[in-house]
PDB file of C-alpha atoms and ligand atoms in Angstrom:
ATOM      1  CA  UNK X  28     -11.926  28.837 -34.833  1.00 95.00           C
ATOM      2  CA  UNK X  29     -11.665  31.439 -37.187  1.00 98.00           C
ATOM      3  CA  UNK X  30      -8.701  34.227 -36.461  1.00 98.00           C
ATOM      4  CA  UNK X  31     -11.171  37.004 -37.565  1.00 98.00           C
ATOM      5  CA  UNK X  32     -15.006  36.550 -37.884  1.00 98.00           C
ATOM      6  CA  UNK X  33     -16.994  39.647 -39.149  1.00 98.00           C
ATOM      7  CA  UNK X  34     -20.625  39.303 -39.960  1.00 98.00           C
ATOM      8  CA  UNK X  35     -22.980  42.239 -41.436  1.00 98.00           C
ATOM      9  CA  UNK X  36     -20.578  44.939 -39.716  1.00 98.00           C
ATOM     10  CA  UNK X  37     -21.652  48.318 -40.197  1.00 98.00           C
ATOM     11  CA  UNK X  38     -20.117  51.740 -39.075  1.00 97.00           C
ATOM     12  CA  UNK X  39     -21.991  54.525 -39.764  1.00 97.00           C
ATOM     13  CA  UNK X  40     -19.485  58.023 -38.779  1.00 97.00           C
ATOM     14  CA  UNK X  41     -22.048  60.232 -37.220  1.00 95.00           C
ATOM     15  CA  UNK X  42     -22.512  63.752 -38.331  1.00 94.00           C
ATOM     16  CA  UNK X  43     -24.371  66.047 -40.678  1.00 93.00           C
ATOM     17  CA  UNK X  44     -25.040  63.845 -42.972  1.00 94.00           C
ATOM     18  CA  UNK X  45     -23.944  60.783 -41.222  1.00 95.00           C
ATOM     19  CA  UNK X  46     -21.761  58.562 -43.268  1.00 95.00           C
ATOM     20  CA  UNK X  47     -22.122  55.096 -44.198  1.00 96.00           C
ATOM     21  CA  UNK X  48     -18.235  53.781 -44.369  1.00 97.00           C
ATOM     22  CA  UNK X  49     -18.653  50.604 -44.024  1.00 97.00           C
ATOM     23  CA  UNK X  50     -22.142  48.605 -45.473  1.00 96.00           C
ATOM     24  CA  UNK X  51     -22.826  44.741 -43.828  1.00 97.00           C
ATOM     25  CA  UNK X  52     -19.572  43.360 -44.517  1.00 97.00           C
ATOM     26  CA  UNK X  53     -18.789  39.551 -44.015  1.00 97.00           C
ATOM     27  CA  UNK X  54     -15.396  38.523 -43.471  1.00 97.00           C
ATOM     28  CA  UNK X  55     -13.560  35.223 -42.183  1.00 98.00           C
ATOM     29  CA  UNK X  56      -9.853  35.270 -41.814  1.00 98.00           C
ATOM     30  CA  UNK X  57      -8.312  31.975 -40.465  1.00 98.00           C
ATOM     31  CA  UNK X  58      -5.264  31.554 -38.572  1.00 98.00           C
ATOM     32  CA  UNK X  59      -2.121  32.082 -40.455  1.00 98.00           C
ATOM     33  CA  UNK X  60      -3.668  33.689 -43.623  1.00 98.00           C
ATOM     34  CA  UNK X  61      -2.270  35.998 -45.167  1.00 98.00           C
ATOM     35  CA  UNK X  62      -4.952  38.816 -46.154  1.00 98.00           C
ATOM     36  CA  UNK X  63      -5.008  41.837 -48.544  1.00 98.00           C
ATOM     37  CA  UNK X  64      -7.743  44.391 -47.994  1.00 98.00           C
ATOM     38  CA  UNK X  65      -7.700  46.500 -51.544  1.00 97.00           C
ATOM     39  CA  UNK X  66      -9.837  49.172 -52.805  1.00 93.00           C
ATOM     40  CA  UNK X  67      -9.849  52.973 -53.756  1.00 90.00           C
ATOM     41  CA  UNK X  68      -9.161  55.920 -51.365  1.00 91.00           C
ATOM     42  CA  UNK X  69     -12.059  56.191 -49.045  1.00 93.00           C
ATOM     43  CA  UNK X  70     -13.920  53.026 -49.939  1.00 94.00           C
ATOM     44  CA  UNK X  71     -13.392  51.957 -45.709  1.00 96.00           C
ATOM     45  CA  UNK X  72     -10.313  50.230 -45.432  1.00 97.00           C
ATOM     46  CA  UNK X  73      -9.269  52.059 -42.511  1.00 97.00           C
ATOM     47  CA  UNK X  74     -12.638  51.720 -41.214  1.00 97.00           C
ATOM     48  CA  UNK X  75     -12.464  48.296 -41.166  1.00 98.00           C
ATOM     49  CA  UNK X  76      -9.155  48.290 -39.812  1.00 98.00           C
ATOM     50  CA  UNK X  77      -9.687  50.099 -36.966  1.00 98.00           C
ATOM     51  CA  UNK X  78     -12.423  48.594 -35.944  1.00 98.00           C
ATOM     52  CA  UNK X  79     -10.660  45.283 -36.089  1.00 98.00           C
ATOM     53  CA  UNK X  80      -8.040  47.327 -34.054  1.00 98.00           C
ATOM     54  CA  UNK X  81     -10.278  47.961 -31.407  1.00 98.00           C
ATOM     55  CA  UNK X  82      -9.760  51.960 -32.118  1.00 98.00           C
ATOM     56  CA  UNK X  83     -13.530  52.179 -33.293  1.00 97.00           C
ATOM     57  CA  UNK X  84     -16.786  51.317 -32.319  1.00 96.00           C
ATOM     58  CA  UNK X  85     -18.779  49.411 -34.631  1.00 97.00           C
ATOM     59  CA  UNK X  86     -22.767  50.330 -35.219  1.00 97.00           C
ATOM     60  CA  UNK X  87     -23.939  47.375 -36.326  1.00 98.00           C
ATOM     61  CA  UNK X  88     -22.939  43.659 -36.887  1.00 98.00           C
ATOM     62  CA  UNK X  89     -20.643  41.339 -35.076  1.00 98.00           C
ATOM     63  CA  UNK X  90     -16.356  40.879 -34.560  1.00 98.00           C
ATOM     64  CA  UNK X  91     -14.746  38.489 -33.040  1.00 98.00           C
ATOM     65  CA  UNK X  92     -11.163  37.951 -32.626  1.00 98.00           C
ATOM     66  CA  UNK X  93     -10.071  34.321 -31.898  1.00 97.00           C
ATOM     67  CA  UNK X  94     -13.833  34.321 -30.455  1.00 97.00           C
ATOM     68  CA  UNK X  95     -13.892  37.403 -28.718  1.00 97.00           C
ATOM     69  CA  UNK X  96     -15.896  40.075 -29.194  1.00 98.00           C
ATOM     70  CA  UNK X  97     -13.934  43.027 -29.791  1.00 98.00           C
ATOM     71  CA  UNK X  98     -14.454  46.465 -28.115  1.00 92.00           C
ATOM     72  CA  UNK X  99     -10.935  47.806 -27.135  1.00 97.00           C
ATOM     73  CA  UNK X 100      -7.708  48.165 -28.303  1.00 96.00           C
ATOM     74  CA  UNK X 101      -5.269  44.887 -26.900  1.00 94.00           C
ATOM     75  CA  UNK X 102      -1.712  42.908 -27.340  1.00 92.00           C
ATOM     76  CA  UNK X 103      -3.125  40.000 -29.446  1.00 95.00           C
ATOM     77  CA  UNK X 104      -3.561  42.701 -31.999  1.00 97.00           C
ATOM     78  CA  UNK X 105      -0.852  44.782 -33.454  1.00 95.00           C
ATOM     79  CA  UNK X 106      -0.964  47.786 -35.594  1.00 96.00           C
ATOM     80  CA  UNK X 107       1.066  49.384 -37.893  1.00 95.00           C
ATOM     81  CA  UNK X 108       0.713  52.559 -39.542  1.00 94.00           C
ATOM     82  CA  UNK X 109       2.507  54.377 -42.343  1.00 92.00           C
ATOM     83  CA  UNK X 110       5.007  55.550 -40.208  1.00 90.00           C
ATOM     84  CA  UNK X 111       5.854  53.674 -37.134  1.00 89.00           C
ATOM     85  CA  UNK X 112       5.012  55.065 -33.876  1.00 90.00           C
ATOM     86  CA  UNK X 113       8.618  54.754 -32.099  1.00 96.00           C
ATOM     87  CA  UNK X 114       9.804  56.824 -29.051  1.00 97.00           C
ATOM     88  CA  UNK X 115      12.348  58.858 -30.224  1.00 97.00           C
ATOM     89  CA  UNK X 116      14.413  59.513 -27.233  1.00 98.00           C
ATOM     90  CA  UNK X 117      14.802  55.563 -26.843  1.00 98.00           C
ATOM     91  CA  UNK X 118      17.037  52.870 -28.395  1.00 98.00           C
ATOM     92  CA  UNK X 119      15.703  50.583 -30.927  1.00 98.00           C
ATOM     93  CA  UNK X 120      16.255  48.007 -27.870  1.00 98.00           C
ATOM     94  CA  UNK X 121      14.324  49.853 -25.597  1.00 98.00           C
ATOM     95  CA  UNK X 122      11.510  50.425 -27.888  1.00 98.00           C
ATOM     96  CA  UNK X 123      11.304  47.106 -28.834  1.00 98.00           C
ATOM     97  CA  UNK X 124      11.319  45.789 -25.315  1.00 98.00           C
ATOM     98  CA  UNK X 125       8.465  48.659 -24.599  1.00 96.00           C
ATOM     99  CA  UNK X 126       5.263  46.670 -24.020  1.00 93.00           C
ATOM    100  CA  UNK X 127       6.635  43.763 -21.920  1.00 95.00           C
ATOM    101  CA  UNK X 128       8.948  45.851 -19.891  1.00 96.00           C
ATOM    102  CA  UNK X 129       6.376  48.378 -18.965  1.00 94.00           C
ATOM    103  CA  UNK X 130       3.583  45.802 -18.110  1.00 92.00           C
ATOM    104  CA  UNK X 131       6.306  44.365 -15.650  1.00 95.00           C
ATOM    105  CA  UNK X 132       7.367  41.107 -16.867  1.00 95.00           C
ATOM    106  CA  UNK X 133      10.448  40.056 -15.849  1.00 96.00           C
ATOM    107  CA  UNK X 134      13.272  40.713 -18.209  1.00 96.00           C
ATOM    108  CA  UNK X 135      14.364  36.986 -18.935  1.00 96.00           C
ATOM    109  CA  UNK X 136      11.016  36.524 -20.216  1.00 95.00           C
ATOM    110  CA  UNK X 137      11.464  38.719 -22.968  1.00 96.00           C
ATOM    111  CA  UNK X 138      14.700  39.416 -23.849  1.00 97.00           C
ATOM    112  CA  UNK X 139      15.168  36.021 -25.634  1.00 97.00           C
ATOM    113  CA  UNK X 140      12.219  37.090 -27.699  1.00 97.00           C
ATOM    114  CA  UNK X 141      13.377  40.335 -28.929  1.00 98.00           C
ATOM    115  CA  UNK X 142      16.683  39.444 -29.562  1.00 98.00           C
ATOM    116  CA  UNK X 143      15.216  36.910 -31.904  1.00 97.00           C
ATOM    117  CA  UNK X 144      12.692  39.501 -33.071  1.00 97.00           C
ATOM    118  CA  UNK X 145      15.265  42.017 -34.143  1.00 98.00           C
ATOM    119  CA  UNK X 146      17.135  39.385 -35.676  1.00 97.00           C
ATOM    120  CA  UNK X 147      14.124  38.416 -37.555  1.00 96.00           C
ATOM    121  CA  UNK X 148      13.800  41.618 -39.187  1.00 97.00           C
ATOM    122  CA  UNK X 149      17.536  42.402 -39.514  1.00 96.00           C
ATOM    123  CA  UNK X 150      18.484  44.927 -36.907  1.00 98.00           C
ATOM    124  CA  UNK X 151      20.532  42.913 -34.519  1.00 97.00           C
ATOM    125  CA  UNK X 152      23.236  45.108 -35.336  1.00 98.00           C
ATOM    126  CA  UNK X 153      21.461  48.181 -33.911  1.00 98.00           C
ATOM    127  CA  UNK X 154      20.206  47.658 -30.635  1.00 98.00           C
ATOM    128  CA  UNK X 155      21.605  50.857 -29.295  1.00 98.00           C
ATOM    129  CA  UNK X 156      20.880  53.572 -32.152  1.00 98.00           C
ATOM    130  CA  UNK X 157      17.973  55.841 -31.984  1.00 98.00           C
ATOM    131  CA  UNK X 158      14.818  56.064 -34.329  1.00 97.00           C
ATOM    132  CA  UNK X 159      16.403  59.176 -35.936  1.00 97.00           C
ATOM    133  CA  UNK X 160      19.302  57.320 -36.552  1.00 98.00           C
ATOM    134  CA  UNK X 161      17.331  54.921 -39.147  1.00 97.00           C
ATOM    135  CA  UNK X 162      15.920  54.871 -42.632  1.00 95.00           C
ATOM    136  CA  UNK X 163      11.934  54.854 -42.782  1.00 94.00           C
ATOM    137  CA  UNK X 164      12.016  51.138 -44.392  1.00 95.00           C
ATOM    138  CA  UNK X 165      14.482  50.416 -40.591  1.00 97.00           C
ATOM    139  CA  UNK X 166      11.988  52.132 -38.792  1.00 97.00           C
ATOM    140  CA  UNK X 167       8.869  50.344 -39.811  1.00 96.00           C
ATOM    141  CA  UNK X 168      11.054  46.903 -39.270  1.00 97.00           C
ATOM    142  CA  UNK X 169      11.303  47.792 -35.478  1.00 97.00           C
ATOM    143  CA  UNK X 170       7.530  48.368 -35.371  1.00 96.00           C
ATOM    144  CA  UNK X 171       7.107  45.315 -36.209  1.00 97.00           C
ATOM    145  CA  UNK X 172       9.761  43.723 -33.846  1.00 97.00           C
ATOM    146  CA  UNK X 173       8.598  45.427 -31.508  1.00 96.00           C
ATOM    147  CA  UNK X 174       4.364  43.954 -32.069  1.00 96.00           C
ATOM    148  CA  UNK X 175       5.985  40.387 -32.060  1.00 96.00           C
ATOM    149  CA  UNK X 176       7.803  41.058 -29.133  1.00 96.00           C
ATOM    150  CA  UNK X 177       4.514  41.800 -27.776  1.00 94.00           C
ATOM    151  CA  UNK X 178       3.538  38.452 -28.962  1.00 93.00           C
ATOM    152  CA  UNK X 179       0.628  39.843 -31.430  1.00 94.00           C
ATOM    153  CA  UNK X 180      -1.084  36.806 -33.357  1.00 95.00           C
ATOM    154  CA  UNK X 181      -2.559  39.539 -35.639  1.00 98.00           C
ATOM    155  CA  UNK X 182      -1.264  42.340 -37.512  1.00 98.00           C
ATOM    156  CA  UNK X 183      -3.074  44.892 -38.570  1.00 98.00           C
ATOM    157  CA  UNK X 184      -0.886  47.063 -41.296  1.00 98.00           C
ATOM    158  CA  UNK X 185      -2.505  49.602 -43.052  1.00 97.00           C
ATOM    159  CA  UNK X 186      -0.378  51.187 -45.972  1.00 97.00           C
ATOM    160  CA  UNK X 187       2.515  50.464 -43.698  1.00 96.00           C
ATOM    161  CA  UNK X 188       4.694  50.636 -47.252  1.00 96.00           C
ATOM    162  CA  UNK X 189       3.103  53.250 -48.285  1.00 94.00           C
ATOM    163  CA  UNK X 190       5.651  56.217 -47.741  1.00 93.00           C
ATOM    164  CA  UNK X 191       8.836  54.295 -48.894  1.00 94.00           C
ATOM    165  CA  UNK X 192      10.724  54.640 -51.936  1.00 95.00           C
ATOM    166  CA  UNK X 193       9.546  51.610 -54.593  1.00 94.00           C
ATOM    167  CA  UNK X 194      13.203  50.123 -53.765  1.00 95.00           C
ATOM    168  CA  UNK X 195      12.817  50.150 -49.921  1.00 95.00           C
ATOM    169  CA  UNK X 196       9.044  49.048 -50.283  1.00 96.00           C
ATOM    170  CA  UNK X 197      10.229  45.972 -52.756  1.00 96.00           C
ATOM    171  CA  UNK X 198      12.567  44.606 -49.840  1.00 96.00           C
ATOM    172  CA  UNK X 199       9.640  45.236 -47.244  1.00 97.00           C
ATOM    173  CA  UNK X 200       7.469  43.310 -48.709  1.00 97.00           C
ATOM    174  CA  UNK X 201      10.285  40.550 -48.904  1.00 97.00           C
ATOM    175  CA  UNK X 202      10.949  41.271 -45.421  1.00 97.00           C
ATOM    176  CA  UNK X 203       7.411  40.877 -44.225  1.00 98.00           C
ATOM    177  CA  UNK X 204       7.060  37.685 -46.007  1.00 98.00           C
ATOM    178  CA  UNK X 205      10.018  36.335 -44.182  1.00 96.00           C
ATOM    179  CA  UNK X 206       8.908  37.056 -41.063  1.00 97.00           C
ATOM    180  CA  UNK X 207       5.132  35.498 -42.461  1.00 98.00           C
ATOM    181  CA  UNK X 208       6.994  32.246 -43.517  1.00 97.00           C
ATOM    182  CA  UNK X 209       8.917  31.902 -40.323  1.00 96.00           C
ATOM    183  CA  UNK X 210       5.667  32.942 -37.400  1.00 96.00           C
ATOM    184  CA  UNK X 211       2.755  32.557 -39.206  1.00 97.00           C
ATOM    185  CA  UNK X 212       1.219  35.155 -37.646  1.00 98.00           C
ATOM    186  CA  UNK X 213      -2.634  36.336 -39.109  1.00 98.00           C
ATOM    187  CA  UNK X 214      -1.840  39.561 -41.568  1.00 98.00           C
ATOM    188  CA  UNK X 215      -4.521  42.140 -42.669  1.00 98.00           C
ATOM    189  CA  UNK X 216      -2.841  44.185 -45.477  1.00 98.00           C
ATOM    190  CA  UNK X 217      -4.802  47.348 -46.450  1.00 98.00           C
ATOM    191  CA  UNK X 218      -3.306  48.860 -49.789  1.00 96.00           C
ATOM    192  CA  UNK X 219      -4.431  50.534 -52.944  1.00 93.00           C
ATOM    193  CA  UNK X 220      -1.799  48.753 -54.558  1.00 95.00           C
ATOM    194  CA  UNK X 221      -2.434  45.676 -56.794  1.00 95.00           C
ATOM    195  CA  UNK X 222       0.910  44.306 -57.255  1.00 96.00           C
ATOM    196  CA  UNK X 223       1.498  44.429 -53.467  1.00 97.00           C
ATOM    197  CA  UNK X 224      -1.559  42.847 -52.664  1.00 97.00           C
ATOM    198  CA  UNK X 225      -1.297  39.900 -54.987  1.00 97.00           C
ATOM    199  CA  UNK X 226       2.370  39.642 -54.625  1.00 97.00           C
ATOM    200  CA  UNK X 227       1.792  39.123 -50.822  1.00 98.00           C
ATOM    201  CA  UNK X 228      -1.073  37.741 -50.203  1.00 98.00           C
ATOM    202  CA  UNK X 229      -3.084  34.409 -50.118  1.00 97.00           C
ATOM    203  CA  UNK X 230      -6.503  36.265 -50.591  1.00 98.00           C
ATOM    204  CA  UNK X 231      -7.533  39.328 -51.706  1.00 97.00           C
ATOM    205  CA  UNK X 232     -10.672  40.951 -50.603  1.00 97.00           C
ATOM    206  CA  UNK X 233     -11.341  43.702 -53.073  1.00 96.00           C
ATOM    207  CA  UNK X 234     -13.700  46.950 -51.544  1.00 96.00           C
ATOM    208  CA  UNK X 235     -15.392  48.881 -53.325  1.00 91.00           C
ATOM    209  CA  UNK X 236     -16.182  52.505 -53.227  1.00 87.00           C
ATOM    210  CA  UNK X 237     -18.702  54.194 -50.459  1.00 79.00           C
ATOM    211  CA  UNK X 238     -20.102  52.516 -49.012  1.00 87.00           C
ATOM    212  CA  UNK X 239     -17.612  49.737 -48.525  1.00 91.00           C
ATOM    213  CA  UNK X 240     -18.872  46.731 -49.251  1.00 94.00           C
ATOM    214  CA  UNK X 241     -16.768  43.661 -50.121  1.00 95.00           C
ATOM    215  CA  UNK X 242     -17.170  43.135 -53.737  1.00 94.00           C
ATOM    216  CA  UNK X 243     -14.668  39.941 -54.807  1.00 94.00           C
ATOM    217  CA  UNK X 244     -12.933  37.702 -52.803  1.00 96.00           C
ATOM    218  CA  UNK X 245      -9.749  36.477 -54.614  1.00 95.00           C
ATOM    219  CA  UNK X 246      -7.569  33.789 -53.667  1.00 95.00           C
ATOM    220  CA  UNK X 247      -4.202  33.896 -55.199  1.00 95.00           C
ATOM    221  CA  UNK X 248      -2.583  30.881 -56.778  1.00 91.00           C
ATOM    222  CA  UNK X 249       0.989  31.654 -56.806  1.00 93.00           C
ATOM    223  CA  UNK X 250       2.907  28.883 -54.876  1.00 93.00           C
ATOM    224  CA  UNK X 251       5.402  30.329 -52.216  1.00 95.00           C
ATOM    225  CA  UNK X 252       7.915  31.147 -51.062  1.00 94.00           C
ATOM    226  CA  UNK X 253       7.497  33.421 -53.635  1.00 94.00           C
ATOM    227  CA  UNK X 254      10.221  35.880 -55.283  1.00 92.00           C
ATOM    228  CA  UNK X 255       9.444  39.428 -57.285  1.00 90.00           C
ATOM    229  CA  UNK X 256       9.784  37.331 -60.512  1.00 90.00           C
ATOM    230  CA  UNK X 257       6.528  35.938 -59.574  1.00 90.00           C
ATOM    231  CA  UNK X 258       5.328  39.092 -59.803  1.00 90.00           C
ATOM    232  CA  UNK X 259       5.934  39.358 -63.844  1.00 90.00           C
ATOM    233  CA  UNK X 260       4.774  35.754 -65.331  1.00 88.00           C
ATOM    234  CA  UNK X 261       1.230  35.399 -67.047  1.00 92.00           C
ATOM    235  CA  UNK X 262      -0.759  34.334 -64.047  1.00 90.00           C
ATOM    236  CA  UNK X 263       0.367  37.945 -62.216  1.00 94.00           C
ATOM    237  CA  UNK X 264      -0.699  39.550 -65.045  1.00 95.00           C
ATOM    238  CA  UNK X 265      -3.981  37.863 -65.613  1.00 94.00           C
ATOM    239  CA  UNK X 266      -5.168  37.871 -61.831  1.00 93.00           C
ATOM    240  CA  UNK X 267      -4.119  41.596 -62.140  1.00 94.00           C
ATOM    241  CA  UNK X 268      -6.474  42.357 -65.362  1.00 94.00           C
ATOM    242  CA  UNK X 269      -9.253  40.087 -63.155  1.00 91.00           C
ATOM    243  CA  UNK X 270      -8.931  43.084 -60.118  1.00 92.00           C
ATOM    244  CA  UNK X 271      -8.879  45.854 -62.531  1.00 92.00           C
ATOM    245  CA  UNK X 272     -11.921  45.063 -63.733  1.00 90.00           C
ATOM    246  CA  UNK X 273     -13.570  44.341 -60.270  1.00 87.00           C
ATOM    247  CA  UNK X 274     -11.851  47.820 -59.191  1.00 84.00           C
ATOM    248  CA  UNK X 275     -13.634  49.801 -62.463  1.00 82.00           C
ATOM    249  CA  UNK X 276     -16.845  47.484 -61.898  1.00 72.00           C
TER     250      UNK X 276
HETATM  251  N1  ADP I 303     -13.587  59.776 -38.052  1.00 71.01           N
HETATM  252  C1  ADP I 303     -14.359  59.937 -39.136  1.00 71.01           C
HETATM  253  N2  ADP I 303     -15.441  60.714 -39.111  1.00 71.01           N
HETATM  254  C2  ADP I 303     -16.247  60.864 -40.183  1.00 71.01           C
HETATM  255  N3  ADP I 303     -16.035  60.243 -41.357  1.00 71.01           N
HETATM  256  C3  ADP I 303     -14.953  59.444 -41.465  1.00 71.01           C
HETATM  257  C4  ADP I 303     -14.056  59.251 -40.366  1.00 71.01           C
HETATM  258  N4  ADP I 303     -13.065  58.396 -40.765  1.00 71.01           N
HETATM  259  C5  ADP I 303     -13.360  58.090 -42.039  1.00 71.01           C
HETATM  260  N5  ADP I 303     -14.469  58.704 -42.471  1.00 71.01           N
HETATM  261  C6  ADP I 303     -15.108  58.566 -43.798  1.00 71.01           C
HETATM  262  O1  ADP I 303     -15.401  57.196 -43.995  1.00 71.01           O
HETATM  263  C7  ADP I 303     -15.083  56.796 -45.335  1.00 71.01           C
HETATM  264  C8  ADP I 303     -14.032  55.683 -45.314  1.00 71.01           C
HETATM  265  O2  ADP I 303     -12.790  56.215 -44.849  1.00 71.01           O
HETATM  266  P1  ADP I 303     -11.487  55.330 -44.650  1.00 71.01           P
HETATM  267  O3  ADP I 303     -11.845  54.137 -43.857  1.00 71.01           O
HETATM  268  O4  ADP I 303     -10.434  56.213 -44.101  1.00 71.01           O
HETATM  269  O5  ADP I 303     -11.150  54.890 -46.152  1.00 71.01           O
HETATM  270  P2  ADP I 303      -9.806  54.322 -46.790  1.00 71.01           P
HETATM  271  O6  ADP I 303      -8.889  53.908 -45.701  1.00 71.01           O
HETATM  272  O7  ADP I 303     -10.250  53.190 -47.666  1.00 71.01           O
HETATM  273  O8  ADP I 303      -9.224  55.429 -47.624  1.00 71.01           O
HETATM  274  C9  ADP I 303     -14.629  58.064 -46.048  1.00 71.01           C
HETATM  275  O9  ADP I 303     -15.725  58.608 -46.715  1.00 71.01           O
HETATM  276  C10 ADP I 303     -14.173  58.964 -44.922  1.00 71.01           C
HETATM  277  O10 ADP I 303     -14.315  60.310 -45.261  1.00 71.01           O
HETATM  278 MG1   MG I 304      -6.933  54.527 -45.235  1.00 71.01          MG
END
C-alpha cells in the first residue's frame, strides 16, 4: 500500500475570481521514499501540502494516507514549517515530549523515544535550554524530534530550510538525511531549490506554474549515502540542466 495516493486532486480557493491552485494532480509516494515537491512561487506546493496535512479541504479528487482518506489534521502526519512552532516558555525536553505527554501516555512509554530522538538530531546535550536559547538550524532539529517522538510515518516539510544561512541549511540537509537513513520515515520536501531537491531526494516531482499541475517526475540516480560532493560531479549537473528546462518549459 502506497504511503500517499493522490488521484485527480483539485482545490479550487474560493473567492472573486475563484482560484484554481491545484489542477487534477496524480501522485503515489511509497513508504520510505524520499520526495521533493519543486516548482516556482505560487505554482501550489503549499496547496498540496496542506492538504496532505489535513489543514485543507480538497474540492475535487481523492487522498489517502496509508489508505485513509484524509480530512483532518493527525499524528501519523507531521509538519514542519519554516520556522518551527516550539513553546517558548518550555524546555527543549518538554517540547519534545509535548504530544505524548499531553495525550496522557505514560511517561516510560516515551521517554526512551525522545531521548533517542534528540540524540538523533544532536541535542542530547540540551534537554533543559529554552527555544530562545537556540540557533534557527537547533530549533528546526527539535521540531523534528519532537514529530518522531510523536511517532509520525510522514513528514510533511515545506521550505523548512528555507530561512537558514546556506552554511546552517548545508548541515540540515545532512542532518535530515541522517535521520532518513536511520527511520525511514516517508518525506515530502517542498522547495524552490534545485540543488536541495536533487541532493536529497529519490524523486523529484517538478510543478509547474498556476495552475499546479505535475509536469515531470524525476527519479534521481545518485547512489547514497550521499555527501555534498555528490552535489558537484557531471550527473548533478546534467539532471540539474534536465529541471531547468522543465522549470522554463
Ligand atoms: N488561502 C488561500 N486563499 C486563496 N488563494 C490562496 C490561498 N492559499 C494559496 N492561494 C493561492 O493559490 C496558489 C498556490 O499557492 P501556494 O500553494 O501557497 O503556492 P506555493 O507554495 O507553491 O508558493 C497561489 O496563486 C496563491 O495565491
Ligand atoms: Mg509555499
Amino acid at each position: 500500500m502506497p504511503a500517499i495516493h493522490i488521484q485527480e486532486l483539485s482545490k479550487i480557493y474560493p473567492g472573486e475570481p475563484p482560484v484554481l491552485a491545484l489542477d487534477k494532480v496524480d501522485l503515489t509516494i511509497e513508504p520510505g521514499e524520499f520526495v521533493a515537491l519543486l516548482g516556482p512561487s505560487g505554482c501550489g506546493k503549499s496547496t498540496l501540502l496542506n492538504l496532505v496535512a489535513g489543514f485543507e479541504k480538497t474540492s475535487s479528487g481523492s487522498l489517502t494516507v496509508h489508505g485513509k482518506p484524509v480530512d483532518k489534521p493527525g499524528p501519523d502526519r507531521g509538519v514542519v514549517f519554516q520556522e518551527a512552532a516550539l513553546f517558548p516558555w518550555l524546555s527543549v525536553w518538554e517540547n519534545v515530549i509535548f504530544g505524548p505527554k499531553t495525550q496522557g501516555v505514560p511517561a516510560k512509554d516515551y521517554e526512551a523515544r525522545a531521548n533517542e530522538m534528540l540524540r538523533i538530531v544532536g541535542l542530547a546535550d540540551f534537554k533543559q535550554h529554552l527555544p530562545v536559547q537556540l540557533s534557527g538550524g537547533m530549533r528546526q532539529r527539535v521540531g523534528i524530534a519532537r514529530i518522531l517522538t510523536m511517532g509520525s510515518q510522514v513528514l510533511l516539510m515545506d521550505e523548512p530550510f528555507g530561512a537558514l544561512d546556506a552554511q546552517t541549511r548545508l548541515s540540515m540537509q545532512e542532518l535530515l538525511l541522517s535521520v532518513w537513513q536511520q527511520l525511514k520515515p516517508t518525506i515530502v520536501f517542498v522547495t524552490h531549490d534545485i540543488d536541495e531537491a536533487l541532493f536529497l531526494a529519490d524523486t523529484v516531482y517538478v510543478m509547474s506554474a498556476r495552475p499546479g499541475r505535475i509536469q515531470a517526475r524525476i527519479t534521481v540516480p545518485l547512489a547514497r549515502p550521499r555527501t555534498i560532493e555528490d552535489t558537484t560531479g557531471e550527473t548533478f549537473n546534467t539532471m540539474k540542466r534536465e529541471i531547468l528546462k522543465q522549470i522554463r518549459h
